[in-house]
Amino acid sequence: MTRINTDEEDADLTPCSAGEHASEHLKYESRKSELGAGLIIRRSLPLRRRRMIGAWCFLDHFGPMSVEDRRKAMWVGPHPHIGLQTVTWLLEGEVLHRDSIGSNQIIRPGQLNVMTSGQGISHTEETPEEHSEHLHGVQFWVALPEADRNGPARFEHHPQVPHVEIADANATVFFGRGLGVESPAATFSDMVGIDIELGDAAIVLERESDWEYGIVSLTESIEIDGEPLEVGELLYVSPGTGDPRLSGPSGARIIVVGGLPFDEKILLWWNFVARSHDEIVEARRQWEAGERFGEVEGFEGSPLEAPEIGGRLG
Ligand code: MN
């Protein structure tokens, strides 16, 4: 296994074999970034050398952090999205989601929020007034395929998603299908998102042979096929390799995302997933002009301003 540089600009990638499994496992270091008013996040996708895993195109891990001032925790003002789904999953704390199609929903650990932007939606995400001491979670983006990316905007909250026991580990299939179960949220390509809480025993994760996977640990160091994976690292598991073996301290929380490699070339800029420079220029113009993305009620703060487009995209 190879460690990839911290600095995204210089991130490089050398494939190597992971011991006896002879599988291609690539390890990348996530980069640190900031969301809203100072929430520090670890971003595992996109990286310079790894843009997507299946249709997953954005993986953010925030916290754990103590929440003293909610405006310094999750506090993201109105902003638009196109061409994607946002998938929110918490380990601790609460996030209040509001959007331009009238949704107003608090999410808590064990529950799932999925927002399908389709051709356009805007939303806010904030730590609610009544909140727990800590905030810890993930937010992922999923690229919508060509056939669905201009569809209607939609928001789903699922208070329950399926659980599967693997030995003494607890696996929750929060998105997509895997381990013989399926999450109730709408998906538009073959993919899965799983949260695993390890028990004492090592487990072998049954995979789809032609899918690719990404694994991150949210709480502590674990081992995959005998190789260490630290918090803040992403392990990429390529199609056609064996079932990965996961071990680590009991209670460790691990996220596994996977899917059929996405065969469309996407362009990700700011909060938009598109296909062309012109589409992004137009979406940006519409946001700045107050068109297309509706309005979100109730957030105590200003809408986010789109950054300048520095040059030709894509
Ligand atoms: Mn958003």
mmCIF file of C-alpha atoms and ligand atoms in Angstrom:
data_model
loop_
_atom_site.group_PDB
_atom_site.id
_atom_site.type_symbol
_atom_site.label_atom_id
_atom_site.label_comp_id
_atom_site.label_asym_id
_atom_site.label_seq_id
_atom_site.Cartn_x
_atom_site.Cartn_y
_atom_site.Cartn_z
ATOM 1 C CA MET A 1 0.000 0.000 0.000
ATOM 2 C CA THR A 2 1.218 3.442 -0.798
ATOM 3 C CA ARG A 3 0.752 6.606 1.130
ATOM 4 C CA ILE A 4 -0.289 9.535 -0.975
ATOM 5 C CA ASN A 5 0.884 13.060 -0.251
ATOM 6 C CA THR A 6 -1.105 15.356 1.973
ATOM 7 C CA ASP A 7 -0.883 18.266 -0.380
ATOM 8 C CA GLU A 8 -3.579 17.827 -2.952
ATOM 9 C CA GLU A 9 -1.691 19.800 -5.569
ATOM 10 C CA ASP A 10 1.240 17.456 -5.334
ATOM 11 C CA ALA A 11 -0.708 14.329 -4.632
ATOM 12 C CA ASP A 12 0.777 11.473 -6.542
ATOM 13 C CA LEU A 13 -0.133 7.906 -6.826
ATOM 14 C CA THR A 14 1.865 4.739 -7.076
ATOM 15 C CA PRO A 15 -0.086 1.510 -7.289
ATOM 16 C CA CYS A 16 1.289 -1.328 -5.256
ATOM 17 C CA SER A 17 0.201 -4.726 -4.150
ATOM 18 C CA ALA A 18 -1.354 -5.291 -0.743
ATOM 19 C CA GLY A 19 0.525 -8.372 0.345
ATOM 20 C CA GLU A 20 -0.804 -11.817 -0.356
ATOM 21 C CA HIS A 21 -4.098 -10.520 -1.676
ATOM 22 C CA ALA A 22 -2.230 -9.081 -4.627
ATOM 23 C CA SER A 23 -5.075 -6.635 -4.952
ATOM 24 C CA GLU A 24 -4.648 -3.078 -6.004
ATOM 25 C CA HIS A 25 -5.366 -1.031 -2.911
ATOM 26 C CA LEU A 26 -4.439 2.609 -3.068
ATOM 27 C CA LYS A 27 -4.207 4.789 -0.039
ATOM 28 C CA TYR A 28 -4.733 8.542 -0.234
ATOM 29 C CA GLU A 29 -4.500 11.221 2.372
ATOM 30 C CA SER A 30 -7.646 13.333 2.704
ATOM 31 C CA ARG A 31 -7.187 17.079 2.606
ATOM 32 C CA LYS A 32 -8.366 19.473 5.254
ATOM 33 C CA SER A 33 -10.862 22.089 4.239
ATOM 34 C CA GLU A 34 -13.309 24.487 5.836
ATOM 35 C CA LEU A 35 -17.069 24.551 5.538
ATOM 36 C CA GLY A 36 -19.287 27.515 6.411
ATOM 37 C CA ALA A 37 -18.059 29.581 9.348
ATOM 38 C CA GLY A 38 -15.092 27.449 10.328
ATOM 39 C CA LEU A 39 -16.155 23.824 10.507
ATOM 40 C CA ILE A 40 -13.022 21.832 9.740
ATOM 41 C CA ILE A 41 -13.598 18.894 7.473
ATOM 42 C CA ARG A 42 -11.555 16.074 6.012
ATOM 43 C CA ARG A 43 -12.266 15.759 2.306
ATOM 44 C CA SER A 44 -11.558 12.349 0.794
ATOM 45 C CA LEU A 45 -13.119 13.079 -2.602
ATOM 46 C CA PRO A 46 -12.420 14.636 -4.959
ATOM 47 C CA LEU A 47 -8.638 14.300 -4.793
ATOM 48 C CA ARG A 48 -6.391 15.226 -7.658
ATOM 49 C CA ARG A 49 -5.670 11.609 -8.472
ATOM 50 C CA ARG A 50 -9.020 10.184 -7.472
ATOM 51 C CA ARG A 51 -12.041 12.162 -8.579
ATOM 52 C CA MET A 52 -14.804 9.604 -8.066
ATOM 53 C CA ILE A 53 -15.666 6.190 -6.653
ATOM 54 C CA GLY A 54 -18.708 4.856 -8.498
ATOM 55 C CA ALA A 55 -21.044 7.863 -8.665
ATOM 56 C CA TRP A 56 -19.683 9.215 -5.335
ATOM 57 C CA CYS A 57 -17.930 12.461 -6.193
ATOM 58 C CA PHE A 58 -17.525 14.233 -2.848
ATOM 59 C CA LEU A 59 -16.790 12.809 0.598
ATOM 60 C CA ASP A 60 -16.603 15.121 3.607
ATOM 61 C CA HIS A 61 -16.009 14.008 7.182
ATOM 62 C CA PHE A 62 -16.708 16.686 9.805
ATOM 63 C CA GLY A 63 -15.944 16.528 13.511
ATOM 64 C CA PRO A 64 -16.023 15.159 16.084
ATOM 65 C CA MET A 65 -16.152 18.633 17.595
ATOM 66 C CA SER A 66 -17.745 20.198 20.647
ATOM 67 C CA VAL A 67 -20.441 22.677 19.829
ATOM 68 C CA GLU A 68 -20.196 25.781 21.966
ATOM 69 C CA ASP A 69 -21.390 28.317 19.423
ATOM 70 C CA ARG A 70 -23.754 26.769 16.889
ATOM 71 C CA ARG A 71 -22.795 29.401 14.333
ATOM 72 C CA LYS A 72 -19.292 27.983 14.413
ATOM 73 C CA ALA A 73 -20.451 24.407 13.969
ATOM 74 C CA MET A 74 -22.621 23.496 10.954
ATOM 75 C CA TRP A 75 -23.624 26.874 9.590
ATOM 76 C CA VAL A 76 -23.996 26.971 5.827
ATOM 77 C CA GLY A 77 -26.199 29.674 4.325
ATOM 78 C CA PRO A 78 -28.382 29.374 1.229
ATOM 79 C CA HIS A 79 -26.503 27.886 -1.706
ATOM 80 C CA PRO A 80 -27.521 26.124 -4.909
ATOM 81 C CA HIS A 81 -26.880 22.662 -6.312
ATOM 82 C CA ILE A 82 -27.320 21.039 -9.693
ATOM 83 C CA GLY A 83 -26.697 17.535 -11.021
ATOM 84 C CA LEU A 84 -26.209 15.736 -7.704
ATOM 85 C CA GLN A 85 -27.613 14.181 -4.560
ATOM 86 C CA THR A 86 -26.386 15.169 -1.119
ATOM 87 C CA VAL A 87 -26.307 12.313 1.383
ATOM 88 C CA THR A 88 -26.028 13.287 5.057
ATOM 89 C CA TRP A 89 -25.298 10.787 7.843
ATOM 90 C CA LEU A 90 -24.467 11.638 11.452
ATOM 91 C CA LEU A 91 -22.646 9.833 14.250
ATOM 92 C CA GLU A 92 -23.335 12.551 16.832
ATOM 93 C CA GLY A 93 -25.353 15.746 17.021
ATOM 94 C CA GLU A 94 -28.032 17.285 14.833
ATOM 95 C CA VAL A 95 -28.256 19.233 11.593
ATOM 96 C CA LEU A 96 -31.265 21.261 10.484
ATOM 97 C CA HIS A 97 -31.848 21.161 6.726
ATOM 98 C CA ARG A 98 -34.108 23.643 4.916
ATOM 99 C CA ASP A 99 -34.535 23.982 1.176
ATOM 100 C CA SER A 100 -36.263 25.857 -1.618
ATOM 101 C CA ILE A 101 -38.928 23.174 -2.057
ATOM 102 C CA GLY A 102 -40.153 23.765 1.508
ATOM 103 C CA SER A 103 -38.358 21.026 3.442
ATOM 104 C CA ASN A 104 -37.520 21.714 7.079
ATOM 105 C CA GLN A 105 -35.949 18.711 8.718
ATOM 106 C CA ILE A 106 -33.676 17.955 11.640
ATOM 107 C CA ILE A 107 -31.483 14.911 11.120
ATOM 108 C CA ARG A 108 -30.051 12.856 14.000
ATOM 109 C CA PRO A 109 -27.664 9.898 14.211
ATOM 110 C CA GLY A 110 -29.048 6.777 12.553
ATOM 111 C CA GLN A 111 -31.263 8.785 10.213
ATOM 112 C CA LEU A 112 -30.655 9.627 6.591
ATOM 113 C CA ASN A 113 -31.161 12.847 4.630
ATOM 114 C CA VAL A 114 -30.936 12.706 0.853
ATOM 115 C CA MET A 115 -31.474 15.750 -1.305
ATOM 116 C CA THR A 116 -31.737 15.182 -5.038
ATOM 117 C CA SER A 117 -31.014 18.490 -6.721
ATOM 118 C CA GLY A 118 -32.064 17.505 -10.216
ATOM 119 C CA GLN A 119 -31.946 20.630 -12.363
ATOM 120 C CA GLY A 120 -31.775 22.952 -9.361
ATOM 121 C CA ILE A 121 -32.406 23.444 -5.664
ATOM 122 C CA SER A 122 -31.001 25.622 -2.901
ATOM 123 C CA HIS A 123 -30.661 24.763 0.784
ATOM 124 C CA THR A 124 -29.229 25.673 4.165
ATOM 125 C CA GLU A 125 -27.639 23.448 6.806
ATOM 126 C CA GLU A 126 -27.210 24.518 10.378
ATOM 127 C CA THR A 127 -26.720 23.282 13.903
ATOM 128 C CA PRO A 128 -30.164 23.822 15.451
ATOM 129 C CA GLU A 129 -30.728 25.917 18.571
ATOM 130 C CA GLU A 130 -31.350 22.809 20.659
ATOM 131 C CA HIS A 131 -28.276 20.725 20.060
ATOM 132 C CA SER A 132 -26.074 18.075 21.593
ATOM 133 C CA GLU A 133 -22.620 18.709 22.936
ATOM 134 C CA HIS A 134 -20.866 17.143 19.956
ATOM 135 C CA LEU A 135 -21.201 17.112 16.184
ATOM 136 C CA HIS A 136 -19.741 14.341 14.054
ATOM 137 C CA GLY A 137 -20.815 13.137 10.650
ATOM 138 C CA VAL A 138 -20.334 12.828 6.939
ATOM 139 C CA GLN A 139 -21.774 14.463 3.891
ATOM 140 C CA PHE A 140 -21.375 12.919 0.497
ATOM 141 C CA TRP A 141 -22.352 13.955 -2.994
ATOM 142 C CA VAL A 142 -23.502 11.562 -5.677
ATOM 143 C CA ALA A 143 -23.348 12.524 -9.361
ATOM 144 C CA LEU A 144 -26.624 12.044 -11.211
ATOM 145 C CA PRO A 145 -26.427 10.254 -14.565
ATOM 146 C CA GLU A 146 -27.286 12.118 -17.768
ATOM 147 C CA ALA A 147 -30.812 10.651 -17.920
ATOM 148 C CA ASP A 148 -31.712 11.941 -14.440
ATOM 149 C CA ARG A 149 -29.664 15.049 -13.839
ATOM 150 C CA ASN A 150 -32.276 17.449 -15.181
ATOM 151 C CA GLY A 151 -35.134 15.881 -13.261
ATOM 152 C CA PRO A 152 -37.173 17.414 -10.439
ATOM 153 C CA ALA A 153 -35.697 18.457 -7.103
ATOM 154 C CA ARG A 154 -36.619 16.195 -4.218
ATOM 155 C CA PHE A 155 -35.818 15.801 -0.527
ATOM 156 C CA GLU A 156 -36.067 12.607 1.520
ATOM 157 C CA HIS A 157 -35.696 11.984 5.230
ATOM 158 C CA HIS A 158 -35.554 8.373 6.349
ATOM 159 C CA PRO A 159 -35.792 7.810 10.110
ATOM 160 C CA GLN A 160 -34.692 4.206 9.594
ATOM 161 C CA VAL A 161 -32.362 2.405 7.231
ATOM 162 C CA PRO A 162 -31.519 -1.318 7.115
ATOM 163 C CA HIS A 163 -28.993 -2.977 9.456
ATOM 164 C CA VAL A 164 -27.085 -6.198 8.872
ATOM 165 C CA GLU A 165 -24.962 -8.127 11.350
ATOM 166 C CA ILE A 166 -21.627 -9.412 10.124
ATOM 167 C CA ALA A 167 -20.260 -11.578 12.946
ATOM 168 C CA ASP A 168 -20.353 -9.170 15.912
ATOM 169 C CA ALA A 169 -20.103 -6.069 13.740
ATOM 170 C CA ASN A 170 -23.097 -3.892 12.935
ATOM 171 C CA ALA A 171 -23.448 -2.695 9.359
ATOM 172 C CA THR A 172 -25.963 -0.046 8.299
ATOM 173 C CA VAL A 173 -26.693 0.228 4.601
ATOM 174 C CA PHE A 174 -27.685 3.889 4.598
ATOM 175 C CA PHE A 175 -27.628 4.362 0.822
ATOM 176 C CA GLY A 176 -27.995 2.115 -2.202
ATOM 177 C CA ARG A 177 -27.847 -1.666 -1.991
ATOM 178 C CA GLY A 178 -25.412 -4.107 -0.451
ATOM 179 C CA LEU A 179 -25.065 -6.982 2.019
ATOM 180 C CA GLY A 180 -28.427 -8.288 0.788
ATOM 181 C CA VAL A 181 -30.443 -5.209 1.770
ATOM 182 C CA GLU A 182 -31.391 -1.892 0.219
ATOM 183 C CA SER A 183 -31.734 1.605 1.629
ATOM 184 C CA PRO A 184 -35.124 3.262 0.948
ATOM 185 C CA ALA A 185 -33.560 6.414 -0.543
ATOM 186 C CA ALA A 186 -33.790 7.028 -4.287
ATOM 187 C CA THR A 187 -30.643 6.110 -6.211
ATOM 188 C CA PHE A 188 -29.883 6.559 -9.886
ATOM 189 C CA SER A 189 -26.935 4.228 -10.391
ATOM 190 C CA ASP A 190 -25.585 0.991 -8.900
ATOM 191 C CA MET A 191 -23.960 1.969 -5.635
ATOM 192 C CA VAL A 192 -23.832 1.601 -1.883
ATOM 193 C CA GLY A 193 -22.966 3.505 1.292
ATOM 194 C CA ILE A 194 -22.388 1.473 4.471
ATOM 195 C CA ASP A 195 -21.559 2.488 8.050
ATOM 196 C CA ILE A 196 -19.866 -0.321 9.962
ATOM 197 C CA GLU A 197 -19.397 -0.458 13.714
ATOM 198 C CA LEU A 198 -16.755 -3.078 14.348
ATOM 199 C CA GLY A 199 -17.093 -5.686 17.069
ATOM 200 C CA ASP A 200 -14.226 -7.776 18.422
ATOM 201 C CA ALA A 201 -13.866 -10.007 15.384
ATOM 202 C CA ALA A 202 -12.382 -9.149 12.007
ATOM 203 C CA ILE A 203 -14.950 -9.174 9.219
ATOM 204 C CA VAL A 204 -14.811 -9.862 5.522
ATOM 205 C CA LEU A 205 -16.881 -7.479 3.477
ATOM 206 C CA GLU A 206 -18.717 -9.108 0.593
ATOM 207 C CA ARG A 207 -18.291 -6.925 -2.452
ATOM 208 C CA GLU A 208 -19.629 -6.718 -5.978
ATOM 209 C CA SER A 209 -16.786 -7.878 -8.180
ATOM 210 C CA ASP A 210 -17.141 -5.143 -10.820
ATOM 211 C CA TRP A 211 -17.652 -2.242 -8.392
ATOM 212 C CA GLU A 212 -14.965 -0.012 -6.936
ATOM 213 C CA TYR A 213 -14.940 0.957 -3.258
ATOM 214 C CA GLY A 214 -13.598 3.574 -0.905
ATOM 215 C CA ILE A 215 -13.084 3.002 2.807
ATOM 216 C CA VAL A 216 -12.531 5.607 5.527
ATOM 217 C CA SER A 217 -12.398 5.233 9.275
ATOM 218 C CA LEU A 218 -14.233 7.964 11.182
ATOM 219 C CA THR A 219 -12.994 7.239 14.697
ATOM 220 C CA GLU A 220 -9.686 5.362 15.006
ATOM 221 C CA SER A 221 -7.007 3.414 13.165
ATOM 222 C CA ILE A 222 -8.153 0.178 11.614
ATOM 223 C CA GLU A 223 -6.570 -2.471 9.422
ATOM 224 C CA ILE A 224 -7.644 -3.551 5.978
ATOM 225 C CA ASP A 225 -6.114 -6.771 4.722
ATOM 226 C CA GLY A 226 -3.553 -6.328 7.484
ATOM 227 C CA GLU A 227 -2.512 -2.817 6.420
ATOM 228 C CA PRO A 228 -3.192 0.180 8.669
ATOM 229 C CA LEU A 229 -5.698 2.863 7.718
ATOM 230 C CA GLU A 230 -5.725 6.023 9.820
ATOM 231 C CA VAL A 231 -8.530 8.525 10.279
ATOM 232 C CA GLY A 232 -8.080 11.042 7.465
ATOM 233 C CA GLU A 233 -6.985 8.479 4.909
ATOM 234 C CA LEU A 234 -8.986 6.956 2.088
ATOM 235 C CA LEU A 235 -8.420 3.443 0.854
ATOM 236 C CA TYR A 236 -9.428 2.772 -2.741
ATOM 237 C CA VAL A 237 -10.308 -0.809 -3.638
ATOM 238 C CA SER A 238 -10.400 -1.410 -7.380
ATOM 239 C CA PRO A 239 -12.863 -3.598 -9.303
ATOM 240 C CA GLY A 240 -11.997 -7.264 -9.613
ATOM 241 C CA THR A 241 -10.060 -7.589 -6.357
ATOM 242 C CA GLY A 242 -10.934 -9.786 -3.377
ATOM 243 C CA ASP A 243 -13.308 -9.161 -0.491
ATOM 244 C CA PRO A 244 -11.542 -6.786 1.925
ATOM 245 C CA ARG A 245 -10.945 -7.936 5.500
ATOM 246 C CA LEU A 246 -11.564 -5.239 8.116
ATOM 247 C CA SER A 247 -10.308 -5.308 11.678
ATOM 248 C CA GLY A 248 -9.719 -2.812 14.445
ATOM 249 C CA PRO A 249 -10.803 -1.771 17.914
ATOM 250 C CA SER A 250 -14.315 -2.738 18.919
ATOM 251 C CA GLY A 251 -16.619 0.216 18.321
ATOM 252 C CA ALA A 252 -14.578 1.691 15.464
ATOM 253 C CA ARG A 253 -16.817 3.343 12.894
ATOM 254 C CA ILE A 254 -15.995 2.809 9.247
ATOM 255 C CA ILE A 255 -17.630 4.135 6.112
ATOM 256 C CA VAL A 256 -17.578 2.068 2.932
ATOM 257 C CA VAL A 257 -18.798 3.630 -0.298
ATOM 258 C CA GLY A 258 -18.879 1.748 -3.558
ATOM 259 C CA GLY A 259 -20.403 1.538 -6.961
ATOM 260 C CA LEU A 260 -20.095 0.662 -10.585
ATOM 261 C CA PRO A 261 -17.433 2.964 -12.044
ATOM 262 C CA PHE A 262 -19.263 6.036 -13.365
ATOM 263 C CA ASP A 263 -18.711 6.191 -17.101
ATOM 264 C CA GLU A 264 -19.710 9.808 -17.714
ATOM 265 C CA LYS A 265 -17.193 12.585 -17.453
ATOM 266 C CA ILE A 266 -18.443 15.131 -14.962
ATOM 267 C CA LEU A 267 -17.382 18.665 -14.226
ATOM 268 C CA LEU A 268 -17.508 19.596 -10.547
ATOM 269 C CA TRP A 269 -17.259 23.276 -9.729
ATOM 270 C CA TRP A 270 -18.328 24.857 -6.413
ATOM 271 C CA ASN A 271 -21.743 23.304 -5.678
ATOM 272 C CA PHE A 272 -22.467 22.227 -9.217
ATOM 273 C CA VAL A 273 -22.036 18.909 -10.989
ATOM 274 C CA ALA A 274 -22.326 19.494 -14.708
ATOM 275 C CA ARG A 275 -20.880 18.394 -18.024
ATOM 276 C CA SER A 276 -19.663 21.620 -19.616
ATOM 277 C CA HIS A 277 -18.091 24.986 -18.871
ATOM 278 C CA ASP A 278 -21.076 26.809 -20.344
ATOM 279 C CA GLU A 279 -23.543 24.993 -18.133
ATOM 280 C CA ILE A 280 -21.610 26.057 -15.047
ATOM 281 C CA VAL A 281 -21.316 29.647 -16.219
ATOM 282 C CA GLU A 282 -25.088 29.719 -16.734
ATOM 283 C CA ALA A 283 -25.887 28.108 -13.361
ATOM 284 C CA ARG A 284 -23.571 30.570 -11.625
ATOM 285 C CA ARG A 285 -25.196 33.515 -13.405
ATOM 286 C CA GLN A 286 -28.673 32.277 -12.448
ATOM 287 C CA TRP A 287 -27.707 31.918 -8.782
ATOM 288 C CA GLU A 288 -26.224 35.403 -8.665
ATOM 289 C CA ALA A 289 -29.338 36.782 -10.413
ATOM 290 C CA GLY A 290 -31.736 35.042 -8.022
ATOM 291 C CA GLU A 291 -33.145 32.805 -10.770
ATOM 292 C CA ARG A 292 -33.688 29.058 -11.045
ATOM 293 C CA PHE A 293 -32.904 27.990 -7.463
ATOM 294 C CA GLY A 294 -35.884 29.362 -5.518
ATOM 295 C CA GLU A 295 -35.576 30.631 -1.970
ATOM 296 C CA VAL A 296 -34.892 29.085 1.405
ATOM 297 C CA GLU A 297 -36.815 30.549 4.323
ATOM 298 C CA GLY A 298 -35.626 30.908 7.880
ATOM 299 C CA PHE A 299 -31.834 30.959 7.848
ATOM 300 C CA GLU A 300 -30.329 33.799 9.889
ATOM 301 C CA GLY A 301 -27.667 34.828 7.443
ATOM 302 C CA SER A 302 -26.877 35.694 3.868
ATOM 303 C CA PRO A 303 -26.818 33.462 0.815
ATOM 304 C CA LEU A 304 -23.394 32.245 -0.274
ATOM 305 C CA GLU A 305 -21.804 34.092 -3.135
ATOM 306 C CA ALA A 306 -20.463 31.997 -5.956
ATOM 307 C CA PRO A 307 -16.720 32.341 -6.459
ATOM 308 C CA GLU A 308 -15.367 33.779 -9.701
ATOM 309 C CA ILE A 309 -14.694 31.295 -12.442
ATOM 310 C CA GLY A 310 -10.962 31.537 -12.926
ATOM 311 C CA GLY A 311 -10.682 30.191 -16.444
ATOM 312 C CA ARG A 312 -11.991 27.607 -18.822
ATOM 313 C CA LEU A 313 -13.417 24.678 -16.800
ATOM 314 C CA GLY A 314 -13.002 21.089 -17.841
HETATM 315 MN MN MN B 1 -25.140 21.887 0.031
#
